[in-house]
């Protein structure tokens, strides 16, 4: 029971830090003014066009595709795999499980493999391409190691040593209702869960901020309409009234 | 530094060079002296408490510029930008990779503004701001031309130019400014233009031009200055008044206005389109320099503001002038309305000279004889600030098509350079962003490598002998650098130089 309490506490803490940290960051980005119109042109002239540009960046990594095909391929596979895996894991948090979540279960398994392949490719580039090696910090390697370890421990429980998924589900549903249920005592599961909690905790303090950051990137989210619409930030407007 | 400056060899394949750490570590542009610094309100020399003031300034910029803040956090070190910078391709110094250049700043940001950097600096690549780091900032943030090519390829749109601008703003705020840019900004305020050409000299030059054109064509083409009530105020880089080949484009603009019957004027107050305030990332300078144009437009009572061939000036005019001076449309505030009421909003404000000329060509108001340019086999170099920092016309990518349309209308022989080196992926000339100074000539020669390779290819395959462009810095840079690669310096010229050759003046 002590491990159950420990993990419950860990996940409450991780969820708190993750959400509060992320909300704080997003509010900070949203409140920081963008005084000048700086879209990387040619850029869409309308808000609808900007939404399309952003959607292509979010779903297809358009700029990265132009930049480097290998990085794009590995990165895109990893992110798509991760998205499917996360959706697959919804079954641990909802009851009864939605039909489409049941439908994607088998794909989620392949996605786990694809995700590891993508991460391995990204790591190989970090090690073997001299330019990327030069810019890599220890935390860049550790981040890859952490996510690969999370994926491998998850796949291990799927393919090698099953854990009691019903009990895991009861544990998480219990967490959502502040009603503690026993977590199966399973070393691999402990490893899997503690690494996930770690990832959640470091998210708002690390380069994982690229996820919200993209939406606030002025070179991507601004419309190219500077001659038709006067764009003035609050601090820049003050200079004017001082005149 | 004393070594002879030589062009690097063309690459066999257009792939990134193997990195050579430190190869440009000692390349340091001249530091501004006390007089230059004080003239534009910066501390005269490196202040004693530079460390604390630099960090404080960084904090201020992080709160004022969303771009800077988001770009400090968002990078994942994916390396997509790492082989995109012309200075990296030409020098192989890994700190000239966009991501590594950003990291010079990001490492300090992490140390002072993030929890992991405060707790585990080594782990996340965070560094204290030491004197060595400061010098590294100075050297490498003056090896970036703010061309934004890297931002095209970044999955988060991180624009190294924004970080370079922030770095230069911090350096200036602690008295560690660059001689070249800051001296020029001083001249703009004192004399009215970057080249320090005083009013009377300017008038003389323009009179001389009228005589030259009369001699060559037999026609009285005017070069008016400070004419109240003219329809168009032309704001053009001061290099157009006397530098070669710039002056040939100025003659081209004058002929276009003459042939179309548009009254126009230059301004002695705003005799400069360039705005180096952008290069040093200083909003106040950017605004003050732009304000001269507002004042000139109000004084002269013009209906339209048109900008000559200048890359960064067009970015400032197109993207920033409406913010800075209220010249465009779509404002409700009295300040902007004052100017906007005066201007004719059937036209975009401001307008690029290429937009004006292309519109006149399309409406057949002016006519061009293509044969006049038959000695030229022409290619077009997209200037970075036009390509990636502005637009033209009402259509997506107009900044690429309109200049090309004009060239095709003015000449018979036109050839594109290789894909990946043009349009939004164009390579900087190697001299933009405040680096067009002889103390950085080695860097400028090396930075021109990718463009020279592309030019070399079309000279080999198509016999190209003329590279048109619409930027005063590109023109000056190529004029200087082309000979290092074995080209004639007169290979570069303006789009309106071609228009000037071809336009019908008398019998229209």
XYZ file of C-alpha atoms in Angstrom:
751
model
C 0.000 0.000 0.000
C 2.895 2.384 0.613
C 3.901 2.272 -3.069
C 0.316 3.062 -4.008
C 0.324 6.109 -1.750
C 3.705 7.152 -3.054
C 2.618 6.949 -6.682
C -0.661 8.675 -5.951
C 1.233 11.544 -4.358
C 3.712 11.583 -7.235
C 0.976 11.826 -9.854
C -0.949 14.510 -8.004
C 2.288 16.490 -7.761
C 3.183 15.859 -11.410
C -0.278 16.821 -12.619
C -0.179 19.986 -10.530
C 3.266 21.069 -11.713
C 2.472 20.164 -15.299
C -0.783 22.080 -15.485
C 0.141 25.056 -13.337
C 3.552 25.336 -14.999
C 2.084 25.139 -18.460
C -0.722 27.592 -17.752
C 1.814 30.002 -16.283
C 3.991 29.710 -19.390
C 1.137 30.119 -21.812
C -0.180 33.160 -19.960
C 3.320 34.609 -19.941
C 3.674 34.109 -23.711
C 0.204 35.486 -24.357
C 0.808 38.590 -22.251
C 4.205 39.439 -23.699
C 3.612 41.960 -26.463
C 4.768 41.472 -30.046
C 5.488 45.072 -31.028
C 6.352 44.584 -34.697
C 4.850 42.628 -37.581
C 7.444 39.943 -38.333
C 5.871 36.963 -40.125
C 8.382 35.029 -42.195
C 7.125 35.935 -45.665
C 5.564 35.052 -47.995
C 2.870 34.773 -45.331
C -0.915 34.540 -45.442
C -2.743 37.888 -45.568
C -5.734 36.788 -43.490
C -6.432 35.189 -40.118
C -7.931 32.173 -41.890
C -4.756 31.824 -43.907
C -2.681 31.977 -40.730
C -4.821 29.225 -39.195
C -4.091 27.078 -42.245
C -0.369 27.806 -42.061
C -0.362 26.912 -38.379
C -2.335 23.723 -38.995
C 0.204 22.628 -41.614
C 2.990 23.274 -39.103
C 1.233 21.410 -36.284
C 0.082 18.381 -38.244
C 2.676 18.048 -40.990
C 5.732 19.956 -39.708
C 5.809 21.895 -42.977
C 8.896 24.024 -42.256
C 10.901 21.074 -41.002
C 9.963 19.181 -44.158
C 11.608 21.957 -46.169
C 14.558 21.996 -43.786
C 15.686 18.415 -43.408
C 13.943 15.296 -44.682
C 15.590 12.875 -42.263
C 14.816 14.941 -39.195
C 11.319 15.495 -40.519
C 10.731 11.784 -41.092
C 12.032 10.682 -37.686
C 10.418 13.586 -35.864
C 7.068 13.193 -37.547
C 6.958 9.430 -36.983
C 7.816 9.936 -33.337
C 5.134 12.584 -32.787
C 2.401 10.728 -34.665
C 3.316 7.544 -32.805
C 3.246 9.412 -29.511
C -0.151 10.940 -30.285
C -1.665 7.531 -31.038
C -0.081 6.004 -27.953
C -1.474 8.772 -25.766
C -4.934 8.347 -27.254
C -4.678 4.622 -26.721
C -3.937 5.242 -23.059
C -7.222 7.121 -22.659
C -8.731 3.758 -21.809
C -7.059 3.954 -18.413
C -8.839 7.181 -17.563
C -12.392 6.816 -18.893
C -15.089 4.296 -18.161
C -16.897 3.066 -20.182
C -14.221 3.373 -22.891
C -15.338 5.301 -25.977
C -15.744 3.262 -29.162
C -13.087 5.091 -31.132
C -10.592 4.540 -28.331
C -11.350 0.807 -28.544
C -10.979 0.998 -32.315
C -7.470 2.497 -32.195
C -6.104 0.044 -29.615
C -4.245 -2.189 -32.107
C -2.886 0.804 -34.018
C -1.656 2.230 -30.735
C 0.586 -0.789 -30.310
C 2.265 -0.350 -33.682
C 2.471 3.343 -32.937
C 4.548 2.496 -29.877
C 7.061 0.709 -32.084
C 7.064 3.529 -34.640
C 7.652 6.022 -31.869
C 10.734 4.179 -30.673
C 12.052 3.936 -34.226
C 11.583 7.670 -34.720
C 13.315 8.479 -31.452
C 16.188 6.160 -32.294
C 16.609 7.936 -35.618
C 16.652 11.328 -33.942
C 19.208 10.101 -31.443
C 21.389 8.656 -34.177
C 21.448 12.063 -35.860
C 22.427 13.651 -32.569
C 25.363 11.276 -32.291
C 26.541 10.899 -35.882
C 25.899 14.252 -37.596
C 28.727 16.558 -36.544
C 26.590 19.702 -36.646
C 23.855 18.244 -34.485
C 26.397 16.683 -32.123
C 27.962 20.118 -31.663
C 24.713 21.695 -30.494
C 23.525 18.817 -28.291
C 23.577 19.295 -24.519
C 23.462 16.452 -21.972
C 19.798 17.262 -21.404
C 19.061 16.712 -25.114
C 20.393 13.163 -24.830
C 18.692 12.530 -21.498
C 15.358 13.680 -22.857
C 15.596 11.165 -25.695
C 16.726 8.459 -23.278
C 13.812 9.193 -20.968
C 11.157 9.039 -23.674
C 12.659 5.919 -25.226
C 12.747 4.266 -21.804
C 9.099 5.168 -21.218
C 8.162 3.677 -24.579
C 10.250 0.532 -24.120
C 8.937 -0.126 -20.610
C 5.410 0.250 -21.967
C 6.087 -2.108 -24.866
C 7.733 -4.546 -22.470
C 4.506 -4.737 -20.471
C 2.573 -5.314 -23.673
C 4.784 -7.939 -25.273
C 6.842 -9.598 -22.533
C 5.564 -9.274 -19.019
C 1.951 -8.228 -18.676
C 0.878 -6.157 -15.778
C -2.599 -6.159 -14.270
C -4.127 -3.461 -16.491
C -7.493 -3.655 -14.778
C -5.879 -2.759 -11.482
C -3.874 0.029 -13.182
C -7.091 1.419 -14.562
C -8.748 1.255 -11.158
C -5.788 3.107 -9.696
C -6.069 5.986 -12.173
C -9.857 6.192 -12.105
C -9.477 6.201 -8.334
C -6.994 9.085 -8.564
C -9.501 11.061 -10.604
C -12.130 10.535 -7.899
C -9.757 10.987 -4.956
C -10.422 7.394 -4.011
C -7.160 5.492 -3.635
C -7.064 2.029 -5.240
C -4.116 -0.375 -5.008
C -1.492 -0.165 -7.756
C -0.139 -3.595 -8.824
C 3.313 -4.166 -7.378
C 5.310 -4.549 -10.567
C 8.811 -3.182 -11.049
C 8.385 -2.388 -14.745
C 5.126 -0.596 -14.083
C 6.768 1.433 -11.325
C 9.539 2.399 -13.726
C 7.084 3.278 -16.499
C 4.951 5.453 -14.235
C 7.740 7.240 -12.424
C 9.407 8.191 -15.712
C 6.104 9.550 -17.015
C 5.675 11.613 -13.874
C 9.229 12.907 -14.356
C 8.445 13.898 -17.923
C 5.318 15.734 -16.797
C 7.248 17.615 -14.132
C 10.057 18.779 -16.407
C 7.702 19.674 -19.283
C 7.065 23.319 -18.302
C 10.751 23.931 -17.547
C 12.360 22.419 -20.605
C 12.554 22.480 -24.357
C 9.275 20.571 -24.384
C 7.855 24.102 -24.365
C 8.267 23.933 -28.130
C 4.714 22.586 -28.134
C 2.963 25.705 -26.804
C 5.763 27.889 -28.179
C 4.864 27.182 -31.796
C 1.424 28.743 -31.324
C 2.987 31.951 -30.030
C 5.747 32.244 -32.619
C 5.234 35.651 -34.287
C 7.017 34.559 -37.463
C 4.286 31.943 -37.943
C 1.143 33.259 -36.246
C 1.048 36.792 -37.641
C -0.804 37.762 -40.797
C 1.030 39.746 -43.445
C -1.319 42.733 -43.408
C 0.895 45.520 -42.118
C -0.067 48.063 -44.788
C -3.798 47.572 -44.233
C -4.004 47.308 -40.486
C -2.105 49.341 -37.931
C -0.402 47.039 -35.450
C 0.560 48.809 -32.230
C 1.573 47.263 -28.921
C 0.758 48.947 -25.642
C 4.326 49.969 -24.829
C 4.934 51.265 -28.328
C 1.714 53.320 -28.209
C 3.005 55.041 -25.097
C 5.946 56.427 -27.067
C 3.426 58.101 -29.346
C 1.345 59.829 -26.713
C 4.583 61.101 -25.207
C 5.177 62.977 -28.470
C 43.468 38.911 -39.808
C 46.497 40.041 -41.739
C 46.205 37.051 -44.017
C 45.172 37.702 -47.588
C 41.428 37.522 -48.135
C 40.522 34.786 -50.571
C 37.284 33.339 -51.822
C 36.623 29.785 -50.663
C 36.469 27.140 -53.391
C 33.091 26.241 -54.847
C 31.701 23.063 -53.342
C 31.423 19.946 -55.485
C 28.019 19.188 -53.977
C 25.768 21.643 -52.218
C 26.083 19.990 -48.845
C 27.102 21.438 -45.517
C 30.825 21.619 -44.775
C 32.386 19.593 -41.945
C 32.536 21.840 -38.916
C 35.746 23.700 -38.065
C 35.284 24.933 -34.491
C 36.726 28.347 -33.784
C 37.609 29.200 -37.372
C 35.943 32.625 -37.104
C 36.373 33.171 -33.361
C 38.796 36.055 -33.872
C 36.740 37.877 -36.476
C 35.703 41.004 -34.664
C 34.156 44.043 -36.266
C 35.475 47.406 -35.075
C 34.017 48.617 -31.801
C 32.354 52.048 -31.758
C 34.362 54.791 -30.087
C 33.054 57.129 -27.396
C 32.006 59.858 -29.788
C 29.973 57.508 -31.953
C 28.277 55.899 -28.971
C 27.390 59.126 -27.221
C 26.021 60.714 -30.382
C 23.144 58.258 -30.345
C 22.671 58.030 -26.599
C 24.551 54.847 -25.747
C 27.199 54.590 -22.989
C 30.577 55.668 -24.426
C 32.450 52.497 -23.497
C 31.873 49.210 -21.717
C 30.388 50.160 -18.356
C 31.842 48.795 -15.097
C 28.646 47.023 -14.062
C 28.133 45.574 -17.540
C 27.223 42.133 -16.197
C 24.272 43.260 -14.120
C 23.085 45.758 -16.675
C 23.260 43.200 -19.487
C 21.163 40.726 -17.511
C 18.693 43.457 -16.572
C 18.422 44.527 -20.203
C 17.868 40.926 -21.233
C 15.026 40.684 -18.720
C 13.524 43.879 -20.100
C 13.661 42.602 -23.677
C 12.142 39.270 -22.622
C 9.167 41.186 -21.252
C 8.816 43.442 -24.307
C 9.313 41.033 -27.211
C 7.293 37.857 -27.450
C 9.518 36.683 -30.283
C 12.620 36.815 -28.093
C 10.933 35.106 -25.137
C 9.337 32.273 -27.119
C 12.458 31.712 -29.222
C 14.604 31.362 -26.110
C 12.359 28.526 -24.863
C 11.164 26.724 -27.965
C 14.331 25.383 -29.606
C 14.749 21.600 -29.387
C 18.187 21.494 -31.049
C 16.817 19.514 -33.997
C 19.439 20.959 -36.313
C 17.138 21.752 -39.251
C 18.651 25.243 -39.443
C 22.224 24.097 -38.908
C 23.253 24.035 -42.581
C 21.101 26.950 -43.777
C 23.241 29.994 -42.953
C 25.464 31.367 -45.705
C 28.071 32.337 -43.115
C 28.230 28.779 -41.833
C 28.450 27.396 -45.366
C 31.240 29.843 -46.170
C 33.213 29.621 -42.919
C 32.397 26.152 -41.484
C 32.569 27.700 -38.011
C 29.855 25.817 -36.088
C 29.016 28.934 -34.068
C 27.776 30.387 -37.341
C 25.071 27.723 -37.424
C 21.838 29.554 -36.566
C 21.058 27.279 -33.630
C 24.553 27.648 -32.198
C 24.408 31.423 -32.631
C 21.109 31.443 -30.728
C 22.622 29.204 -28.066
C 25.271 31.837 -27.307
C 22.326 33.830 -25.951
C 20.155 30.911 -24.871
C 22.861 29.468 -22.612
C 22.899 32.747 -20.662
C 19.099 32.968 -20.680
C 18.905 29.526 -19.142
C 21.429 30.365 -16.433
C 19.683 33.525 -15.240
C 16.024 33.078 -16.170
C 15.159 29.362 -15.873
C 15.043 26.999 -12.910
C 16.960 24.100 -14.523
C 19.700 26.500 -15.636
C 20.012 27.897 -12.122
C 20.113 24.429 -10.542
C 21.915 22.293 -13.143
C 23.769 24.602 -15.550
C 26.024 21.908 -17.065
C 23.133 19.583 -17.766
C 21.151 22.071 -19.836
C 24.083 23.917 -21.374
C 23.703 27.069 -19.268
C 26.599 29.503 -18.790
C 27.449 32.474 -16.643
C 27.787 35.736 -18.502
C 31.551 36.150 -18.335
C 33.742 38.577 -20.235
C 34.632 35.727 -22.617
C 30.965 35.060 -23.293
C 30.351 38.763 -23.832
C 33.154 38.947 -26.394
C 31.804 35.861 -28.088
C 28.433 37.581 -28.337
C 30.046 40.618 -29.880
C 31.987 38.623 -32.445
C 29.319 36.161 -33.529
C 26.269 38.418 -33.336
C 28.173 40.563 -35.807
C 28.534 37.572 -38.117
C 24.764 37.362 -38.667
C 23.162 39.428 -41.402
C 19.652 39.049 -39.939
C 18.555 37.548 -43.266
C 15.997 35.149 -41.702
C 16.834 32.231 -43.987
C 17.047 29.955 -40.936
C 13.533 30.957 -39.861
C 12.097 29.486 -43.059
C 13.193 26.000 -42.053
C 12.651 26.076 -38.286
C 9.662 23.978 -37.206
C 8.801 26.732 -34.679
C 9.708 29.656 -36.904
C 12.563 30.699 -34.621
C 14.109 33.737 -36.241
C 17.779 34.179 -35.401
C 17.515 37.793 -36.570
C 15.321 38.549 -33.554
C 17.974 37.121 -31.253
C 20.820 38.916 -33.006
C 18.867 42.166 -32.691
C 18.302 41.543 -28.982
C 21.997 40.764 -28.503
C 23.084 43.952 -30.246
C 20.572 45.942 -28.218
C 22.038 44.505 -25.013
C 25.611 45.162 -26.187
C 24.772 48.765 -27.076
C 23.068 49.316 -23.751
C 26.304 48.478 -21.906
C 28.547 50.522 -24.191
C 29.829 47.754 -26.475
C 28.487 48.888 -29.846
C 29.632 48.349 -33.405
C 31.418 51.214 -35.139
C 29.902 50.740 -38.585
C 26.184 50.678 -37.743
C 26.281 53.212 -34.946
C 28.334 55.716 -36.906
C 25.812 55.509 -39.731
C 22.881 56.038 -37.384
C 24.631 59.141 -36.087
C 24.981 60.444 -39.641
C 21.299 59.921 -40.395
C 20.342 62.093 -37.457
C 22.991 64.734 -38.071
C 22.992 65.008 -41.844
C 19.925 63.150 -43.049
C 21.371 60.067 -44.704
C 23.656 57.103 -44.097
C 26.407 58.335 -46.377
C 26.592 61.753 -44.782
C 25.758 63.581 -47.993
C 24.713 67.137 -47.034
C 21.751 68.896 -48.670
C 23.707 71.179 -51.043
C 25.834 68.284 -52.291
C 22.679 66.322 -52.911
C 21.142 69.148 -54.940
C 24.351 69.420 -56.986
C 24.349 65.690 -57.631
C 20.762 65.730 -58.815
C 21.412 68.675 -61.136
C 24.352 66.789 -62.564
C 22.129 63.790 -63.158
C 19.602 65.901 -65.042
C 22.406 67.076 -67.336
C 23.694 63.524 -67.821
C 20.282 62.173 -68.746
C 19.648 65.142 -71.079
C 22.935 64.433 -72.803
C 22.212 60.737 -73.167
C 18.551 60.945 -74.219
C 17.908 64.539 -75.258
C 15.049 64.686 -72.827
C 14.573 66.816 -69.720
C 14.062 64.229 -67.016
C 13.791 65.991 -63.669
C 15.254 64.930 -60.317
C 13.218 67.173 -58.001
C 13.968 67.668 -54.317
C 11.852 69.290 -51.574
C 9.009 70.145 -53.957
C 5.872 70.861 -51.951
C 2.662 69.468 -53.333
C 4.289 66.768 -55.426
C 2.189 63.643 -55.723
C 4.913 61.156 -54.797
C 7.582 61.374 -52.122
C 10.376 58.996 -53.090
C 12.406 57.593 -50.202
C 15.479 55.839 -51.506
C 18.809 54.631 -50.114
C 21.401 57.389 -50.233
C 23.744 55.094 -52.158
C 21.412 55.703 -55.102
C 22.679 59.292 -55.278
C 26.222 58.510 -56.240
C 27.326 54.882 -55.856
C 27.692 52.562 -58.841
C 25.580 50.750 -59.952
C 22.923 52.220 -57.644
C 22.716 55.534 -59.480
C 21.539 53.837 -62.669
C 18.429 52.678 -60.840
C 17.768 56.189 -59.544
C 17.848 57.322 -63.169
C 15.414 54.512 -63.877
C 12.932 55.701 -61.226
C 13.120 59.260 -62.568
C 12.462 58.062 -66.108
C 9.464 56.014 -64.938
C 7.925 59.031 -63.194
C 8.721 61.199 -66.198
C 7.223 58.805 -68.723
C 4.108 58.284 -66.603
C 3.688 61.980 -65.942
C 3.718 61.546 -62.156
C 4.985 64.517 -60.182
C 7.465 63.430 -57.561
C 10.067 64.683 -55.181
C 12.915 63.603 -52.981
C 13.344 65.053 -49.514
C 16.529 66.531 -48.089
C 15.222 65.800 -44.603
C 14.553 62.136 -45.336
C 17.235 61.535 -47.947
C 17.697 57.967 -46.795
C 15.474 54.918 -46.958
C 17.832 52.743 -44.943
C 17.073 52.285 -41.279
C 19.946 50.801 -39.320
C 17.842 51.050 -36.189
C 16.513 47.654 -37.215
C 19.991 46.160 -37.490
C 20.842 47.086 -33.904
C 17.416 46.019 -32.629
C 16.719 49.396 -31.055
C 13.041 50.311 -31.258
C 13.639 53.938 -30.390
C 16.199 54.399 -33.173
C 14.048 52.438 -35.581
C 11.167 54.769 -34.784
C 13.126 58.012 -34.825
C 14.688 57.220 -38.187
C 11.302 56.254 -39.608
C 9.765 59.418 -38.185
C 11.825 61.555 -40.585
C 9.785 60.055 -43.380
C 6.510 60.923 -41.657
C 7.700 64.471 -41.107
C 8.868 64.856 -44.691
C 5.559 63.518 -46.010
C 3.587 65.948 -43.839
C 5.864 68.908 -44.696
C 5.705 68.296 -48.416
C 2.022 67.465 -48.490
C 2.493 64.464 -50.770
C -0.243 61.998 -51.680
C 1.910 58.897 -51.922
C 5.082 57.545 -50.349
C 7.208 55.329 -52.592
C 10.360 53.450 -51.607
C 13.341 52.846 -53.894
C 15.457 49.719 -54.330
C 16.615 48.862 -50.809
C 16.017 45.537 -49.076
C 15.944 46.214 -45.366
C 14.400 49.636 -45.983
C 11.525 47.927 -47.731
C 11.066 45.553 -44.825
C 10.969 48.497 -42.443
C 8.658 50.445 -44.740
C 6.305 47.606 -45.590
C 6.152 45.828 -42.256
C 7.025 48.508 -39.688
C 6.204 52.001 -40.987
C 2.503 51.707 -40.295
C 3.312 50.728 -36.722
C 6.021 53.335 -36.297
C 4.617 56.299 -38.204
C 0.998 55.523 -39.104
C 1.613 55.744 -42.834
C -0.559 52.828 -43.960
C -4.259 52.236 -43.420
C -6.536 50.828 -40.775
C -5.944 53.135 -37.836
C -8.462 54.931 -35.656
C -6.036 56.928 -33.532
C -5.651 60.675 -34.231
C -1.901 60.377 -34.591
C -2.100 57.999 -37.528
C -5.183 59.681 -38.969
C -3.323 62.968 -39.379
C -1.055 61.446 -42.005
C -3.531 58.961 -43.390
C -6.049 61.704 -44.241
C -3.472 63.387 -46.400
C -2.469 60.285 -48.345
C -4.307 58.798 -51.311
C -5.541 55.390 -50.242
C -6.379 54.214 -53.720
C -2.702 53.279 -53.537
C -1.022 51.116 -50.919
C 1.004 53.200 -48.513
C 3.926 52.900 -48.695
C 4.478 51.467 -52.156
C 7.604 49.889 -53.589
C 8.990 51.443 -56.769
C 8.645 48.006 -58.388
C 4.930 47.968 -57.575
C 4.600 51.425 -59.153
C 6.539 50.459 -62.275
C 4.828 47.105 -62.768
C 1.397 48.700 -62.426
C 2.336 51.286 -65.070
C 3.648 48.555 -67.376
C 0.478 46.493 -66.951
C -1.724 49.485 -67.677
C 0.516 50.320 -70.663
C 1.135 53.791 -69.281
C 4.844 53.229 -69.880
C 6.392 51.207 -72.687
C 9.640 49.305 -72.756
C 11.865 48.282 -75.656
C 13.244 44.914 -74.639
C 15.947 44.960 -77.319
C 17.702 47.719 -75.399
C 18.815 45.078 -72.910
C 19.833 42.431 -75.425
C 23.478 42.612 -74.414
C 22.435 41.261 -71.013
C 21.619 37.696 -70.094
C 19.925 38.358 -66.788
C 19.288 36.517 -63.576
C 17.603 37.857 -60.445
C 18.904 37.771 -56.883
C 16.089 37.955 -54.300
C 17.222 40.180 -51.460
C 16.621 38.628 -48.072
C 14.605 41.393 -46.436
C 12.351 41.739 -49.456
C 11.933 37.986 -49.795
C 11.402 36.981 -46.171
C 10.430 40.189 -44.407
C 7.978 41.927 -46.680
C 5.535 41.577 -49.548
C 4.556 43.356 -52.723
C 1.261 43.750 -54.517
C -1.851 41.996 -53.332
C -0.858 38.431 -54.049
C 1.040 35.850 -52.045
C 4.669 35.951 -53.162
C 4.286 39.232 -55.055
C 7.732 40.252 -53.809
C 9.185 37.472 -55.995
C 7.018 37.856 -59.069
C 6.750 41.613 -59.496
C 10.502 42.298 -59.906
C 10.782 39.288 -62.235
C 7.811 40.504 -64.263
C 9.475 43.879 -64.688
C 12.739 42.269 -65.839
C 10.891 40.091 -68.351
C 9.045 43.158 -69.611
C 12.296 45.084 -69.952
C 14.538 42.392 -71.447
C 14.515 39.312 -73.652
C 17.002 37.100 -71.843
C 16.079 35.956 -68.382
C 17.351 32.885 -66.493
C 16.500 31.652 -62.974
C 19.197 30.520 -60.591
C 18.887 27.066 -58.973
C 15.874 26.242 -56.861
C 16.690 26.440 -53.179
C 18.736 29.600 -53.757
C 15.907 31.900 -54.833
C 12.562 33.246 -53.635
C 11.975 32.541 -49.928
C 15.066 30.316 -49.817
C 17.329 32.976 -51.287
C 20.829 33.362 -49.907
C 21.916 36.647 -48.399
C 24.507 38.565 -50.404
C 26.774 38.281 -47.362
C 26.844 41.976 -46.496
C 23.458 42.720 -44.938
C 22.403 43.481 -41.382
C 25.133 45.997 -40.589
C 28.058 43.930 -41.848
C 28.794 45.934 -45.009
C 32.065 47.192 -43.646
C 35.604 46.563 -44.808
C 36.709 45.340 -41.389
C 34.466 42.320 -42.037
C 35.534 41.823 -45.651
C 36.844 38.300 -45.039
C 33.457 37.284 -43.611
C 31.640 39.029 -46.451
C 33.642 37.202 -49.106
C 33.061 33.843 -47.422
C 29.382 34.549 -46.762
C 28.789 35.222 -50.453
C 29.827 31.661 -51.360
C 26.383 30.068 -51.834
C 25.136 32.930 -53.997
C 28.349 32.956 -56.028
C 28.000 29.213 -56.621
C 24.473 29.661 -57.929
C 25.558 32.558 -60.117
C 28.552 30.615 -61.379
C 26.272 27.763 -62.432
C 24.034 29.964 -64.561
C 27.007 31.735 -66.109
C 28.375 28.339 -67.121
C 25.108 26.925 -68.403
C 23.346 30.010 -69.802
C 26.034 32.640 -70.182
C 24.425 34.927 -67.604
C 26.281 38.236 -67.408
C 23.955 40.379 -65.333
C 22.488 39.766 -61.877
C 19.673 42.186 -61.114
C 18.637 42.961 -57.573
C 16.627 45.555 -55.646
C 18.805 46.228 -52.626
C 21.456 48.876 -52.110
C 23.418 46.657 -49.730
C 23.354 43.710 -52.157
C 24.592 45.991 -54.921
C 27.445 47.383 -52.822
C 28.370 43.986 -51.409
C 28.443 42.225 -54.784
C 30.346 45.060 -56.434
C 33.044 44.506 -53.852
C 32.935 40.727 -53.623
C 32.313 39.575 -57.220
C 35.964 40.073 -58.269
C 37.122 37.689 -55.525
C 35.163 34.991 -57.341
C 36.435 35.965 -60.751
C 33.366 37.913 -61.916
C 33.267 41.421 -63.353
C 32.041 43.801 -60.645
C 29.555 45.300 -63.116
C 27.728 41.960 -63.249
C 25.412 43.292 -60.538
C 22.861 46.026 -61.099
C 19.396 47.227 -60.287
C 16.078 46.206 -61.773
C 15.409 49.850 -62.612
C 18.760 50.020 -64.339
C 17.254 47.630 -66.873
C 14.055 49.676 -66.948
C 16.155 52.778 -67.526
C 17.788 51.174 -70.558
C 14.510 50.074 -72.073
C 11.936 52.740 -71.279
C 10.501 54.927 -74.083
C 10.705 58.561 -73.064
C 9.998 60.912 -75.936
C 7.451 59.585 -78.366
C 4.879 57.972 -76.145
